[in-house]
XYZ file of C-alpha atoms in Angstrom:
268
model
C -2.423 19.317 8.592
C -1.491 20.887 5.252
C -0.246 18.630 2.387
C 2.397 19.738 -0.017
C 1.984 18.251 -3.502
C 5.143 17.790 -5.378
C 5.931 16.830 -9.034
C 9.488 15.044 -8.956
C 11.768 13.659 -11.517
C 12.923 10.279 -10.432
C 15.221 8.069 -12.708
C 13.945 10.087 -15.750
C 10.151 9.755 -14.823
C 7.841 12.234 -13.521
C 6.160 11.155 -10.079
C 3.563 12.879 -8.090
C 4.206 12.978 -4.390
C 2.447 14.486 -1.457
C 4.112 15.307 1.819
C 2.242 15.990 5.183
C 4.893 17.700 7.470
C 4.497 16.213 10.990
C 5.126 18.069 14.308
C 7.369 15.638 15.582
C 10.989 14.516 14.850
C 10.590 10.915 14.217
C 11.303 9.522 10.686
C 8.658 10.019 8.137
C 6.117 7.214 7.100
C 6.197 6.362 3.544
C 2.840 4.968 2.233
C 2.832 2.486 -0.679
C -0.456 2.056 -2.152
C -2.351 -1.035 -3.605
C -2.598 -1.646 -7.466
C -4.286 1.090 -9.452
C -4.882 3.195 -6.603
C -3.612 6.946 -6.465
C -2.275 8.487 -3.392
C -5.607 10.310 -2.806
C -7.226 7.037 -1.746
C -5.295 6.876 1.571
C -6.492 10.469 2.678
C -8.972 8.878 5.287
C -6.060 7.088 6.828
C -3.708 10.040 6.875
C -6.434 12.154 8.419
C -6.655 9.893 11.419
C -2.796 9.457 11.873
C -1.098 11.292 14.587
C -0.155 14.640 13.202
C 3.516 14.284 14.582
C 4.219 11.861 12.017
C 5.386 13.125 8.552
C 3.619 11.189 5.759
C 5.050 10.726 2.179
C 2.648 9.507 -0.529
C 3.287 8.928 -3.977
C 1.780 7.817 -7.490
C 3.564 4.807 -9.080
C 4.468 5.679 -12.665
C 1.291 5.366 -14.801
C -0.984 5.798 -11.810
C -2.932 8.772 -10.547
C -0.781 12.020 -11.234
C 2.279 10.054 -12.430
C 2.455 9.819 -16.187
C 3.149 6.326 -17.807
C 6.803 5.052 -17.764
C 8.679 4.701 -21.058
C 9.525 0.853 -20.159
C 8.209 -1.826 -17.746
C 9.767 -2.049 -14.303
C 10.068 -4.684 -11.422
C 9.945 -4.180 -7.618
C 13.604 -3.840 -7.382
C 13.974 -1.049 -9.748
C 10.853 0.490 -8.211
C 12.337 0.347 -4.803
C 15.555 2.004 -6.151
C 13.437 4.756 -7.503
C 11.674 5.104 -4.379
C 14.855 5.615 -2.414
C 16.152 8.176 -4.904
C 12.583 10.019 -4.349
C 12.987 10.022 -0.569
C 16.647 11.267 -0.984
C 15.178 14.222 -3.091
C 12.654 14.896 -0.474
C 15.333 15.163 2.182
C 14.924 11.945 4.285
C 17.688 9.596 4.774
C 15.783 7.229 6.941
C 12.100 6.364 6.953
C 9.559 3.895 7.961
C 7.203 2.231 5.296
C 3.703 1.073 5.159
C 2.405 -1.041 2.286
C -1.181 -1.894 1.465
C -1.812 -4.937 -0.859
C 0.337 -4.564 -3.874
C 2.212 -1.839 -2.027
C 2.918 -4.286 0.722
C 5.107 -6.227 -1.760
C 7.175 -2.977 -2.595
C 7.180 -2.429 1.246
C 8.903 -5.882 1.667
C 11.239 -5.108 -1.202
C 12.368 -1.821 0.333
C 12.968 -3.420 3.667
C 15.144 -6.080 2.176
C 16.912 -3.953 -0.334
C 17.500 -0.659 1.888
C 17.893 -2.228 5.164
C 20.091 0.897 6.536
C 17.335 3.333 5.496
C 14.218 1.573 6.297
C 13.660 1.534 10.038
C 10.204 -0.220 10.745
C 7.787 -1.720 8.417
C 3.904 -2.052 8.481
C 2.156 -4.388 6.143
C -1.479 -4.306 5.693
C -3.854 -6.680 3.589
C -0.940 -7.953 1.763
C 1.135 -11.319 1.115
C 4.327 -12.814 -0.468
C 3.572 -12.296 -4.223
C 3.415 -15.237 -6.508
C 4.090 -17.780 -3.854
C 1.077 -17.076 -1.718
C -2.300 -18.640 -0.853
C -4.300 -17.074 -3.618
C -7.784 -15.664 -3.618
C -10.585 -17.471 -5.504
C -10.599 -17.484 -9.258
C -13.868 -15.254 -9.296
C -11.913 -12.523 -7.187
C -8.747 -12.778 -9.288
C -10.833 -12.374 -12.529
C -12.187 -8.991 -11.217
C -8.663 -7.956 -10.126
C -6.972 -8.269 -13.389
C -9.002 -5.295 -14.807
C -8.914 -1.651 -13.645
C -12.666 -1.346 -14.258
C -13.463 -0.795 -10.579
C -11.600 2.482 -10.508
C -13.167 3.593 -13.762
C -16.785 2.663 -13.204
C -18.385 3.549 -9.940
C -21.522 1.605 -10.570
C -19.347 -1.584 -11.278
C -17.246 -0.912 -8.122
C -20.401 -0.890 -5.960
C -21.584 -4.105 -7.555
C -18.201 -5.956 -6.841
C -17.358 -4.268 -3.452
C -18.793 -6.878 -1.206
C -17.322 -9.870 -3.073
C -13.804 -8.167 -3.728
C -13.346 -6.323 -0.416
C -15.314 -8.025 2.332
C -15.556 -6.533 5.935
C -17.540 -3.490 6.043
C -18.086 -3.320 2.261
C -20.644 -6.223 2.567
C -22.952 -4.005 4.641
C -22.047 -0.748 2.957
C -21.078 -1.355 -0.665
C -22.069 2.245 -1.662
C -19.168 3.634 0.364
C -16.788 2.358 -2.399
C -17.966 5.481 -4.480
C -16.757 7.939 -2.056
C -13.598 6.025 -1.162
C -12.522 4.978 -4.625
C -13.970 7.663 -6.937
C -14.706 10.918 -5.238
C -11.505 12.912 -5.437
C -9.280 10.100 -6.640
C -7.360 10.191 -9.795
C -7.387 7.230 -12.208
C -4.341 6.200 -14.131
C -4.151 4.583 -17.474
C -4.849 1.092 -18.493
C -1.175 0.678 -19.543
C -0.138 1.875 -16.050
C -2.310 -0.847 -14.352
C -0.990 -3.526 -16.537
C 2.670 -2.426 -15.828
C 1.919 -2.758 -12.189
C 0.536 -6.347 -12.821
C 3.637 -7.166 -14.659
C 5.901 -5.766 -11.830
C 4.573 -8.449 -9.516
C 4.489 -11.338 -12.139
C 6.798 -14.039 -10.729
C 8.009 -11.927 -7.869
C 7.928 -13.430 -4.372
C 9.187 -12.275 -1.182
C 8.999 -15.801 0.678
C 12.646 -16.779 0.301
C 13.655 -13.166 1.683
C 11.444 -12.958 4.713
C 13.871 -14.642 7.204
C 16.392 -11.770 6.277
C 14.038 -8.777 6.915
C 15.455 -7.568 10.247
C 13.167 -4.558 10.942
C 10.691 -4.696 13.394
C 7.429 -5.518 11.425
C 3.823 -5.044 12.145
C 1.406 -7.089 10.043
C -2.244 -5.996 10.045
C -4.791 -8.406 8.299
C -8.626 -8.346 8.130
C -10.538 -11.242 9.152
C -12.681 -11.038 6.132
C -10.249 -10.378 3.055
C -11.301 -12.120 -0.034
C -8.422 -10.709 -1.866
C -5.758 -11.713 0.662
C -6.837 -14.830 2.719
C -5.674 -14.319 6.353
C -3.448 -17.427 6.289
C -0.974 -15.328 4.255
C -0.467 -12.988 7.115
C 0.009 -16.036 9.631
C 2.679 -17.439 7.254
C 4.618 -14.061 7.006
C 4.343 -13.490 10.749
C 5.926 -16.922 11.419
C 8.890 -16.238 8.805
C 9.873 -12.820 9.668
C 12.199 -12.720 12.767
C 10.776 -9.482 14.259
C 7.161 -9.400 13.035
C 4.094 -9.498 15.019
C 0.330 -10.014 13.797
C -2.729 -7.990 14.345
C -5.865 -9.357 13.183
C -8.775 -6.526 12.762
C -12.555 -6.980 11.988
C -12.813 -5.818 8.664
C -11.737 -6.556 4.920
C -9.109 -5.706 2.484
C -9.819 -1.902 2.630
C -9.634 -1.880 6.474
C -6.738 0.757 6.345
C -9.294 3.170 5.144
C -12.747 1.792 6.472
C -11.338 1.230 9.833
C -8.764 4.043 9.928
C -9.957 5.269 13.334
C -8.994 1.987 14.889
C -5.752 1.008 12.832
C -4.109 4.508 12.709
C -3.651 4.789 16.572
C -2.331 1.117 16.563
C 0.089 2.046 13.811
C 1.253 5.275 15.473
C 2.130 3.403 18.677
C 4.140 0.878 16.680
C 5.933 3.618 15.155
C 6.511 5.413 18.405
C 8.385 2.609 20.207
C 11.883 3.614 20.800
């Protein structure tokens, strides 16, 4: 399916967005990416997703093709900006999928825009500052964007950081995270880290009323599986699916997860 790239002005900031128009009439699916990752990273998932679904991707300010923001932001402000972006694109309601850091944004959107967000998919994500953390060795590697800038380093740390299929094929990280992806600035990466500092969705989870599908890998060093189990118990309309892969399962197991997600979004 053809993808239209757009450059939008949202709250005074330039934002790169990509829209794949679907053949069906259901609400579009908005994808919220992980920290430091451009919208290009999710192309393997989009390729596997039912062509009936319209898909919207975007680069957070300071990431990929979106220039640095002038000022720091938090999840609440970013969620407001995303709502403005979706209005500019002509979508009044939408489904949202968030992976890793983007899962925090997806939770914020569901809570902040309950009349616009229809269904929620949370992948390889947790509740922010109040969560069961990764090991200190993993966290030390997460605070730097080096894995996006240095392909050899990304291969060296792929197994330890991402687990799952990356333990057997760490060289795949070069293709997934470097070939065709756009790297943002160091400042943009830092501002993403700051946006999540002190933020937690934990108190709000019982008030998120949308039907929610939580997807978690059984070998995810960045987000331990117990976090997904906690979320599924606190969210009134959530269900949990555990898949046999790691943190990047949405990409490396796209052939398995994309049909599952499409079925969930298709439920009337």
